[in-house]
mmCIF file of C-alpha atoms in Angstrom:
data_model
loop_
_atom_site.group_PDB
_atom_site.id
_atom_site.type_symbol
_atom_site.label_atom_id
_atom_site.label_comp_id
_atom_site.label_asym_id
_atom_site.label_seq_id
_atom_site.Cartn_x
_atom_site.Cartn_y
_atom_site.Cartn_z
ATOM 1 C CA MET A 1486 -15.314 -11.471 1.472
ATOM 2 C CA LEU A 1487 -11.934 -12.443 0.166
ATOM 3 C CA PHE A 1488 -9.974 -9.324 -0.650
ATOM 4 C CA GLY A 1489 -6.636 -9.249 -2.528
ATOM 5 C CA SER A 1490 -4.195 -6.461 -1.718
ATOM 6 C CA ILE A 1491 -1.025 -5.684 -3.599
ATOM 7 C CA SER A 1492 1.849 -5.913 -1.152
ATOM 8 C CA TYR A 1493 3.538 -2.632 -2.125
ATOM 9 C CA LEU A 1494 3.786 0.755 -0.323
ATOM 10 C CA ASN A 1495 1.663 2.424 -2.965
ATOM 11 C CA LEU A 1496 -1.427 0.951 -1.303
ATOM 12 C CA LEU A 1497 -0.458 1.732 2.180
ATOM 13 C CA PRO A 1498 -3.080 4.508 2.600
ATOM 14 C CA PHE A 1499 -5.834 2.167 1.341
ATOM 15 C CA GLN A 1500 -4.717 -0.552 3.684
ATOM 16 C CA VAL A 1501 -4.876 1.826 6.647
ATOM 17 C CA PHE A 1502 -8.252 3.043 5.572
ATOM 18 C CA LEU A 1503 -9.560 -0.526 5.076
ATOM 19 C CA LYS A 1504 -8.590 -1.599 8.573
ATOM 20 C CA HIS A 1505 -10.400 1.386 10.023
ATOM 21 C CA TYR A 1506 -13.436 0.891 7.678
ATOM 22 C CA ILE A 1507 -13.780 -2.780 8.588
ATOM 23 C CA SER A 1508 -13.600 -2.107 12.325
ATOM 24 C CA HIS A 1509 -16.508 0.317 11.993
ATOM 25 C CA ASN A 1510 -18.611 -2.103 9.846
ATOM 26 C CA ALA A 1511 -17.792 -5.275 11.754
ATOM 27 C CA THR A 1512 -21.361 -6.536 11.905
ATOM 28 C CA LYS A 1513 -21.949 -6.043 8.159
ATOM 29 C CA MET A 1514 -18.647 -7.153 6.634
ATOM 30 C CA SER A 1515 -16.298 -10.048 7.184
ATOM 31 C CA PHE A 1516 -12.945 -9.810 5.365
ATOM 32 C CA ASN A 1517 -10.089 -12.252 4.738
ATOM 33 C CA TYR A 1518 -6.953 -10.928 3.158
ATOM 34 C CA LYS A 1519 -4.504 -12.205 0.595
ATOM 35 C CA ARG A 1520 -1.469 -10.073 -0.059
ATOM 36 C CA ALA A 1521 0.635 -10.717 -3.104
ATOM 37 C CA VAL A 1522 2.285 -9.059 -6.096
ATOM 38 C CA PRO A 1523 0.105 -7.731 -8.954
ATOM 39 C CA SER A 1524 0.406 -10.682 -11.279
ATOM 40 C CA THR A 1525 -0.673 -13.080 -8.545
ATOM 41 C CA ILE A 1526 -3.684 -10.914 -7.564
ATOM 42 C CA ASN A 1527 -4.742 -10.805 -11.259
ATOM 43 C CA LYS A 1528 -4.857 -14.619 -11.427
ATOM 44 C CA ALA A 1529 -6.594 -14.944 -8.070
ATOM 45 C CA LEU A 1530 -9.410 -12.694 -9.092
ATOM 46 C CA LYS A 1531 -9.779 -14.411 -12.428
ATOM 47 C CA ARG A 1532 -10.145 -17.921 -10.877
ATOM 48 C CA ARG A 1533 -12.347 -16.376 -8.040
ATOM 49 C CA ALA A 1534 -9.892 -17.248 -5.302
ATOM 50 C CA ILE A 1535 -10.514 -13.631 -4.204
ATOM 51 C CA ASN A 1536 -13.660 -11.536 -4.646
ATOM 52 C CA ALA A 1537 -12.055 -8.130 -5.006
ATOM 53 C CA GLY A 1538 -8.665 -6.516 -5.299
ATOM 54 C CA PHE A 1539 -6.436 -3.963 -7.090
ATOM 55 C CA ILE A 1540 -5.527 -5.718 -10.311
ATOM 56 C CA SER A 1541 -3.177 -4.643 -13.157
ATOM 57 C CA SER A 1542 -4.952 -2.222 -15.524
ATOM 58 C CA VAL A 1543 -4.046 -4.408 -18.524
ATOM 59 C CA GLU A 1544 -5.967 -7.236 -17.018
ATOM 60 C CA SER A 1545 -9.056 -5.153 -16.000
ATOM 61 C CA ARG A 1546 -10.702 -4.669 -19.386
ATOM 62 C CA LYS A 1547 -13.327 -7.426 -18.928
ATOM 63 C CA CYS A 1548 -13.709 -7.018 -15.167
ATOM 64 C CA LYS A 1549 -16.273 -5.099 -13.079
ATOM 65 C CA CYS A 1550 -14.316 -2.185 -11.698
ATOM 66 C CA THR A 1551 -14.744 0.783 -9.431
ATOM 67 C CA ASP A 1552 -13.327 4.263 -9.957
ATOM 68 C CA LEU A 1553 -10.464 3.639 -7.708
ATOM 69 C CA GLY A 1554 -6.981 2.878 -9.027
ATOM 70 C CA ILE A 1555 -3.304 3.376 -8.461
ATOM 71 C CA ILE A 1556 -2.374 6.478 -10.536
ATOM 72 C CA ALA A 1557 0.628 8.612 -11.028
ATOM 73 C CA HIS A 1558 0.846 12.058 -12.642
ATOM 74 C CA LYS A 1559 4.248 12.295 -14.392
ATOM 75 C CA ASN A 1560 6.621 10.505 -12.092
ATOM 76 C CA VAL A 1561 5.882 7.481 -9.974
ATOM 77 C CA TYR A 1562 9.438 6.461 -8.912
ATOM 78 C CA SER A 1563 8.493 2.779 -8.384
ATOM 79 C CA VAL A 1564 8.097 1.615 -12.005
ATOM 80 C CA LEU A 1565 11.488 1.895 -13.747
ATOM 81 C CA LEU A 1566 13.253 0.710 -16.860
ATOM 82 C CA LEU A 1567 16.893 -0.100 -16.366
ATOM 83 C CA GLU A 1568 19.565 -0.264 -19.001
ATOM 84 C CA GLY A 1569 20.355 -3.737 -20.342
ATOM 85 C CA GLU A 1570 18.696 -6.543 -22.264
ATOM 86 C CA ASN A 1571 14.913 -6.725 -22.395
ATOM 87 C CA GLN A 1572 13.556 -8.324 -19.228
ATOM 88 C CA THR A 1573 10.070 -8.275 -17.798
ATOM 89 C CA ASP A 1574 9.298 -8.183 -14.097
ATOM 90 C CA PRO A 1575 7.472 -11.342 -13.256
ATOM 91 C CA ALA A 1576 5.573 -9.394 -10.498
ATOM 92 C CA SER A 1577 4.120 -7.052 -13.129
ATOM 93 C CA ALA A 1578 1.591 -7.176 -15.932
ATOM 94 C CA THR A 1579 0.763 -3.529 -16.771
ATOM 95 C CA SER A 1580 4.258 -2.159 -16.510
ATOM 96 C CA ASN A 1581 5.699 -4.836 -18.790
ATOM 97 C CA GLN A 1582 3.071 -3.873 -21.371
ATOM 98 C CA LEU A 1583 3.738 -0.168 -20.849
ATOM 99 C CA ALA A 1584 7.359 -0.587 -21.747
ATOM 100 C CA LYS A 1585 6.308 -2.325 -24.989
ATOM 101 C CA VAL A 1586 3.760 0.364 -25.783
ATOM 102 C CA LEU A 1587 6.372 3.027 -25.330
ATOM 103 C CA ASP A 1588 8.795 1.007 -27.510
ATOM 104 C CA LEU A 1589 11.509 1.131 -24.813
ATOM 105 C CA GLN A 1590 14.173 -1.493 -24.327
ATOM 106 C CA GLY A 1591 15.594 -2.685 -21.023
ATOM 107 C CA LYS A 1592 14.762 -4.352 -17.710
ATOM 108 C CA VAL A 1593 11.438 -3.584 -15.994
ATOM 109 C CA LEU A 1594 11.570 -3.172 -12.261
ATOM 110 C CA ILE A 1595 8.528 -2.383 -10.185
ATOM 111 C CA GLY A 1596 7.287 -1.863 -6.624
ATOM 112 C CA ASP A 1597 9.186 -1.371 -3.461
ATOM 113 C CA ALA A 1598 12.410 -2.736 -4.938
ATOM 114 C CA ALA A 1599 12.237 -0.117 -7.714
ATOM 115 C CA LEU A 1600 11.595 2.666 -5.137
ATOM 116 C CA LYS A 1601 14.524 1.557 -3.020
ATOM 117 C CA TYR A 1602 16.741 1.361 -6.121
ATOM 118 C CA TYR A 1603 15.785 4.891 -7.116
ATOM 119 C CA LEU A 1604 16.272 6.294 -3.550
ATOM 120 C CA ASP A 1605 19.659 4.673 -3.378
ATOM 121 C CA GLY A 1606 20.778 6.626 -6.483
ATOM 122 C CA GLY A 1607 20.006 4.066 -9.119
ATOM 123 C CA LYS A 1608 19.438 5.261 -12.729
ATOM 124 C CA GLY A 1609 16.594 4.345 -14.945
ATOM 125 C CA LEU A 1610 13.626 5.649 -16.974
ATOM 126 C CA ASP A 1611 10.435 6.378 -14.969
ATOM 127 C CA LEU A 1612 7.787 4.739 -17.127
ATOM 128 C CA ALA A 1613 5.029 6.957 -15.783
ATOM 129 C CA GLU A 1614 7.052 9.977 -16.801
ATOM 130 C CA GLU A 1615 7.736 8.499 -20.275
ATOM 131 C CA TRP A 1616 3.943 7.956 -20.718
ATOM 132 C CA TYR A 1617 3.277 11.520 -19.722
ATOM 133 C CA LYS A 1618 5.896 12.791 -22.229
ATOM 134 C CA LYS A 1619 4.065 10.795 -24.927
ATOM 135 C CA THR A 1620 0.392 11.601 -23.966
ATOM 136 C CA GLY A 1621 0.287 14.506 -21.399
ATOM 137 C CA LEU A 1622 -1.779 12.167 -19.243
ATOM 138 C CA PRO A 1623 -1.442 10.422 -15.942
ATOM 139 C CA PHE A 1624 -0.965 6.706 -15.867
ATOM 140 C CA VAL A 1625 -3.335 4.140 -14.232
ATOM 141 C CA PHE A 1626 -1.293 1.177 -13.055
ATOM 142 C CA ALA A 1627 -4.139 -0.752 -11.378
ATOM 143 C CA ARG A 1628 -7.856 -0.734 -10.741
ATOM 144 C CA LEU A 1629 -10.008 -1.951 -7.808
ATOM 145 C CA CYS A 1630 -12.165 -4.608 -9.404
ATOM 146 C CA TYR A 1631 -14.466 -7.365 -8.141
ATOM 147 C CA ASN A 1632 -16.430 -10.472 -9.107
ATOM 148 C CA LYS A 1633 -18.840 -10.548 -6.092
ATOM 149 C CA HIS A 1634 -20.127 -8.248 -3.348
ATOM 150 C CA GLY A 1635 -20.384 -5.441 -5.889
ATOM 151 C CA LYS A 1636 -22.499 -3.087 -3.747
ATOM 152 C CA SER A 1637 -20.256 -3.364 -0.777
ATOM 153 C CA ILE A 1638 -17.132 -2.796 -2.835
ATOM 154 C CA GLU A 1639 -18.545 0.174 -4.671
ATOM 155 C CA LYS A 1640 -19.617 1.675 -1.327
ATOM 156 C CA LEU A 1641 -16.123 1.087 0.084
ATOM 157 C CA ALA A 1642 -14.553 2.728 -2.908
ATOM 158 C CA LYS A 1643 -16.662 5.794 -2.553
ATOM 159 C CA HIS A 1644 -15.830 6.113 1.117
ATOM 160 C CA PHE A 1645 -12.122 5.897 0.410
ATOM 161 C CA ALA A 1646 -12.348 8.495 -2.388
ATOM 162 C CA LYS A 1647 -13.877 10.985 0.042
ATOM 163 C CA SER A 1648 -11.496 10.172 2.911
ATOM 164 C CA LYS A 1649 -8.261 11.914 3.882
ATOM 165 C CA VAL A 1650 -6.161 9.023 5.273
ATOM 166 C CA LYS A 1651 -3.663 9.967 7.906
ATOM 167 C CA ILE A 1652 -1.168 7.195 8.390
ATOM 168 C CA PRO A 1653 -0.041 6.810 12.042
ATOM 169 C CA GLN A 1654 3.674 7.459 12.641
ATOM 170 C CA TYR A 1655 4.261 3.952 14.032
ATOM 171 C CA ILE A 1656 2.966 2.406 10.791
ATOM 172 C CA LEU A 1657 5.082 4.758 8.645
ATOM 173 C CA LYS A 1658 8.174 3.848 10.705
ATOM 174 C CA ARG A 1659 7.390 0.112 10.641
ATOM 175 C CA GLU A 1660 6.686 -0.035 6.920
ATOM 176 C CA ALA A 1661 9.680 2.226 6.007
ATOM 177 C CA MET A 1662 12.035 0.100 8.116
ATOM 178 C CA LYS A 1663 10.854 -3.090 6.350
ATOM 179 C CA ARG A 1664 12.021 -1.563 3.032
ATOM 180 C CA GLY A 1665 15.218 0.064 4.183
ATOM 181 C CA ILE A 1666 13.955 3.652 3.646
ATOM 182 C CA THR A 1667 13.040 6.490 5.942
ATOM 183 C CA PRO A 1668 9.461 7.563 6.972
ATOM 184 C CA LYS A 1669 10.203 10.898 5.281
ATOM 185 C CA GLU A 1670 11.070 9.157 2.020
ATOM 186 C CA LEU A 1671 7.920 7.037 2.289
ATOM 187 C CA THR A 1672 5.736 10.086 2.874
ATOM 188 C CA TRP A 1673 7.390 11.804 -0.098
ATOM 189 C CA TYR A 1674 6.709 8.809 -2.275
ATOM 190 C CA LEU A 1675 2.987 8.662 -1.397
ATOM 191 C CA GLU A 1676 2.642 12.282 -2.399
ATOM 192 C CA HIS A 1677 3.091 11.080 -6.046
ATOM 193 C CA ILE A 1678 0.330 8.528 -5.924
ATOM 194 C CA TYR A 1679 -3.395 9.121 -6.104
ATOM 195 C CA TYR A 1680 -6.395 6.836 -6.229
ATOM 196 C CA GLU A 1681 -9.521 8.357 -7.766
ATOM 197 C CA ILE A 1682 -9.863 7.660 -11.478
ATOM 198 C CA ASP A 1683 -10.905 11.134 -12.752
ATOM 199 C CA TRP A 1684 -11.694 11.989 -16.414
ATOM 200 C CA LYS A 1685 -8.000 12.386 -17.293
ATOM 201 C CA ALA A 1686 -7.149 8.983 -15.808
ATOM 202 C CA LYS A 1687 -10.119 7.447 -17.667
ATOM 203 C CA LYS A 1688 -8.920 8.967 -20.920
ATOM 204 C CA SER A 1689 -5.394 7.710 -20.271
ATOM 205 C CA LEU A 1690 -6.586 4.214 -19.405
ATOM 206 C CA LYS A 1691 -8.685 3.977 -22.525
ATOM 207 C CA LYS A 1692 -5.737 5.098 -24.679
ATOM 208 C CA PHE A 1693 -3.354 2.641 -23.059
ATOM 209 C CA LEU A 1694 -5.766 -0.310 -23.470
ATOM 210 C CA SER A 1695 -6.370 0.625 -27.087
ATOM 211 C CA LEU A 1696 -2.634 0.516 -27.645
#
């Protein structure tokens, strides 16, 4: 199975879970990884260069998807709109469209770079917060979708949804150091992300895609 993973901190709990899950299902599952930004993962799934991955919500409409996603209630801190001329983030698909749907002008900045910018005191609009102000709903940035191995991916998704993933300190320290933040800041950030697409998230996703 070729699995695409977004190379941002918001998927760190899933990546830790996946490593553990695979090690306990070694005889049943063989995984190869491809880590990249959201826009690249979208294209890879579409041309079947990967079999499954978290892809941008805006690109997931015609895909087979699980009930796992990358979701934020109110603030997300890693999807920002900065003052200035309109400028999309080439790594993004959903966030660029979200800014348009909200009719907001500025430069879109996503992922670990946006989180670092915020933690360093940078100013900007949090697009998840702006969506919540408009709708009262959380925002679904990505969904776990697939084009092959559907039963295995659905099973994996259900296991993750039921799991309480504890990230080892050495991983927290390593990943935080890579981004120039502290383990405490990383843990704080992950407290604002959740993954199971509940009824509110489904309602929000439907509304966003309709817009």
